[in-house]
GROMACS .gro file of C-alpha atoms in nm:
model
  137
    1UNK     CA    1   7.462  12.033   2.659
    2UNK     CA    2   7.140  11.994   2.802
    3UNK     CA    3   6.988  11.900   3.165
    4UNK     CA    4   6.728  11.681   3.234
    5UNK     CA    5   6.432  11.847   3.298
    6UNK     CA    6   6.255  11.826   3.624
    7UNK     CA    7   5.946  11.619   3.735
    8UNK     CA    8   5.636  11.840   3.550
    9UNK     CA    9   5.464  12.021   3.827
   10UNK     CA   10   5.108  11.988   3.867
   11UNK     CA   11   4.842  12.255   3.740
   12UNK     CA   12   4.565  12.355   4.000
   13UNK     CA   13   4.321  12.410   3.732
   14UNK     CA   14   4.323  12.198   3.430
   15UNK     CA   15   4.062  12.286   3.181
   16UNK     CA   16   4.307  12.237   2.861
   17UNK     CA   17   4.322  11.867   2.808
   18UNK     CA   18   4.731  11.931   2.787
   19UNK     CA   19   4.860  11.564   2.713
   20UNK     CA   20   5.135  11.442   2.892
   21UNK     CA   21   5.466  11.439   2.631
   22UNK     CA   22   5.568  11.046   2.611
   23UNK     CA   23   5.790  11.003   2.964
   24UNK     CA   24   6.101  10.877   2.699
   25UNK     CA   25   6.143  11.245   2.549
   26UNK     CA   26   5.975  11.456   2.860
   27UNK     CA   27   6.337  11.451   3.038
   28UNK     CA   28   6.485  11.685   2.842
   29UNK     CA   29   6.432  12.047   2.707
   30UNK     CA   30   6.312  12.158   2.357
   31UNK     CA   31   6.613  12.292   2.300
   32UNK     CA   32   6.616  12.395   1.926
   33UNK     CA   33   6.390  12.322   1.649
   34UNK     CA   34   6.513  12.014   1.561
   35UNK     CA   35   6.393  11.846   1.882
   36UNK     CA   36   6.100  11.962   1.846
   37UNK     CA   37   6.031  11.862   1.540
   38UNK     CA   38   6.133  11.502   1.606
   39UNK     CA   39   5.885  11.517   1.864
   40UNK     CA   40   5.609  11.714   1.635
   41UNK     CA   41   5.714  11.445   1.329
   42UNK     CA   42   5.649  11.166   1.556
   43UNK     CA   43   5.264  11.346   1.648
   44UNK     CA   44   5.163  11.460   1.359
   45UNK     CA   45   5.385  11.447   1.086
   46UNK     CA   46   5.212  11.171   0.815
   47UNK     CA   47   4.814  11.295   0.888
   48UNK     CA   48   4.640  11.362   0.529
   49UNK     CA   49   4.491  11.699   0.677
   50UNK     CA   50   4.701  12.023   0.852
   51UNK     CA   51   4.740  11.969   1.242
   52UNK     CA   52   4.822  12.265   1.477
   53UNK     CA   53   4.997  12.165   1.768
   54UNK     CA   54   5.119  12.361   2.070
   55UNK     CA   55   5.383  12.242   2.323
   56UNK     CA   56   5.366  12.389   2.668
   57UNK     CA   57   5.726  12.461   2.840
   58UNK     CA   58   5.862  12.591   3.140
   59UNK     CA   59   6.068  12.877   3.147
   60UNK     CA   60   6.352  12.624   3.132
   61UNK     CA   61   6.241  12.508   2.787
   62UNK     CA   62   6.135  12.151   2.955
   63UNK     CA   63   5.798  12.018   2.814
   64UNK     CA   64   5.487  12.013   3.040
   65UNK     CA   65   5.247  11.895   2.743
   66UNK     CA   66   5.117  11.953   2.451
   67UNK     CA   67   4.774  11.982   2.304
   68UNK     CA   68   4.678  11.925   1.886
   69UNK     CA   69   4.536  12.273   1.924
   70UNK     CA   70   4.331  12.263   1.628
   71UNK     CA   71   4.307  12.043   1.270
   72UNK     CA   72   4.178  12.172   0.940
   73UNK     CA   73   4.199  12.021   0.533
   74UNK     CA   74   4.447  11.915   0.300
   75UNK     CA   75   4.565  12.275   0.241
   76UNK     CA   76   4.472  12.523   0.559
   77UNK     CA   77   4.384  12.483   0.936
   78UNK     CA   78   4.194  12.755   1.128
   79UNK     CA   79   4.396  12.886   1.457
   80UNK     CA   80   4.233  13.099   1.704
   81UNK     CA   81   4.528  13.316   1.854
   82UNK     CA   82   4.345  13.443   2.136
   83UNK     CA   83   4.234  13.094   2.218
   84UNK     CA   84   4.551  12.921   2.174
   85UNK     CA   85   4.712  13.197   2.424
   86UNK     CA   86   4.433  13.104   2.677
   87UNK     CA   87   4.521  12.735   2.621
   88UNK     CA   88   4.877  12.821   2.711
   89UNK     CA   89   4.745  13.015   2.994
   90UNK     CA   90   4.568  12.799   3.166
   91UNK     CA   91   4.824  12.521   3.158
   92UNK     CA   92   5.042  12.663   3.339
   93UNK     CA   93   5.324  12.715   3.098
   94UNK     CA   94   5.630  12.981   3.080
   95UNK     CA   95   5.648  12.951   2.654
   96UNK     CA   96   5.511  12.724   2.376
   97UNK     CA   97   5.624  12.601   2.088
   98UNK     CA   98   5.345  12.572   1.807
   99UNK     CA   99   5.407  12.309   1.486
  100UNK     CA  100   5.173  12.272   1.177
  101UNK     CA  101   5.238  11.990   0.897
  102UNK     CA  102   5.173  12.047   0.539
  103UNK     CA  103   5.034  11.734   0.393
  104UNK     CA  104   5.194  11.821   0.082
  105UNK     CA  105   5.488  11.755   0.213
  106UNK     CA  106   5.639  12.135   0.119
  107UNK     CA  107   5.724  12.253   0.451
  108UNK     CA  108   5.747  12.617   0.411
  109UNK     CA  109   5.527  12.864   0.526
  110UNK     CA  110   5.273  13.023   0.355
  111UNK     CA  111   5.149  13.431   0.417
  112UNK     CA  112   4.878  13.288   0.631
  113UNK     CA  113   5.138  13.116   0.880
  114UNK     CA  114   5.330  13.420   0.865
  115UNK     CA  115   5.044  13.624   0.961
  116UNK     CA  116   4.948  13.409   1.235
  117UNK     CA  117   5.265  13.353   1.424
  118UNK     CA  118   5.281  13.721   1.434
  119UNK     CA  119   5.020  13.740   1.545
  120UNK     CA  120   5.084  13.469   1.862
  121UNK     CA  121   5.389  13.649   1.912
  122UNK     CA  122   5.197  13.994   1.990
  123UNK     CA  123   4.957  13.837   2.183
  124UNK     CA  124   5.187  13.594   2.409
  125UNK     CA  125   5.419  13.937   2.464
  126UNK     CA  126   5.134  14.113   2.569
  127UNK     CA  127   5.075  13.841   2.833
  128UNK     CA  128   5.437  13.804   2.954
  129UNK     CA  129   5.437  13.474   2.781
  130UNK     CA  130   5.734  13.328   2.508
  131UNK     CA  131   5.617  13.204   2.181
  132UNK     CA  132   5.982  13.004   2.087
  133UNK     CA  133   5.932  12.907   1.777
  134UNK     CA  134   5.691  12.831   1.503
  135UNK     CA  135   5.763  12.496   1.307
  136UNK     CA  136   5.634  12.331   0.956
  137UNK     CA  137   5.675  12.008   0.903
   0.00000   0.00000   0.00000
């Protein structure tokens, strides 16, 4: 069963235009994929083109933000890992969660998400950071 989630605390140095999650669905933790998803669906879910969004936790799973990290074509969005683990840095988050749509409507991943989630996950380790989970929508 899960808590509500404290008040978000404020970040001394914001230079990631994190947007607050809607105060409704803030109060309680991304507990499991399917939360997040909701959430994600809600976001991004009918665009034409491939969104790449990030959600910024504490280490207690509760959301702080989230930021549409990046945004490609019909069939492919460009992500940065070092830049999305700066991102996650700098807002002062514990773990992220990071969703992508496929316009398509096939939500499986393809090599290329494969490749980059690895890829997050190396790099947020190497930081002390949690990468959650990785989501398609």
């Amino acid at each position: 069963m899960a808590t509500d989630c404290p008040a978000p605390r404020r970040m001394v140095c914001k230079l990631v235009p994190a947007r607050q999650i809607p105060s409704g669905l803030a109060k309680m933790p991304l507990d499991g994929p399917a939360r997040a998803a909701s959430i994600a669906r809600a976001l991004i879910g009918d665009l034409a083109s491939e969104h790449f969004l990030v959600f910024f936790l504490t280490a207690a799973s509760c959301p702080i933000g989230y930021e549409i990290y990046t945004y490609g074509a019909r069939a492919h969005v460009a992500v940065d890992p070092p830049g999305l683990i700066r991102a996650v840095i700098v807002s002062g988050a514990d773990s992220f969660v990071t969703v992508h749509n496929h316009p398509s409507g096939r939500a499986l991943p393809s090599a290329a998400d494969e490749s980059v989630w690895a890829e997050l996950d190396k790099r947020a380790e190497a930081v002390g950071l949690h990468h959650l989970d990785d989501l398609v929508l």
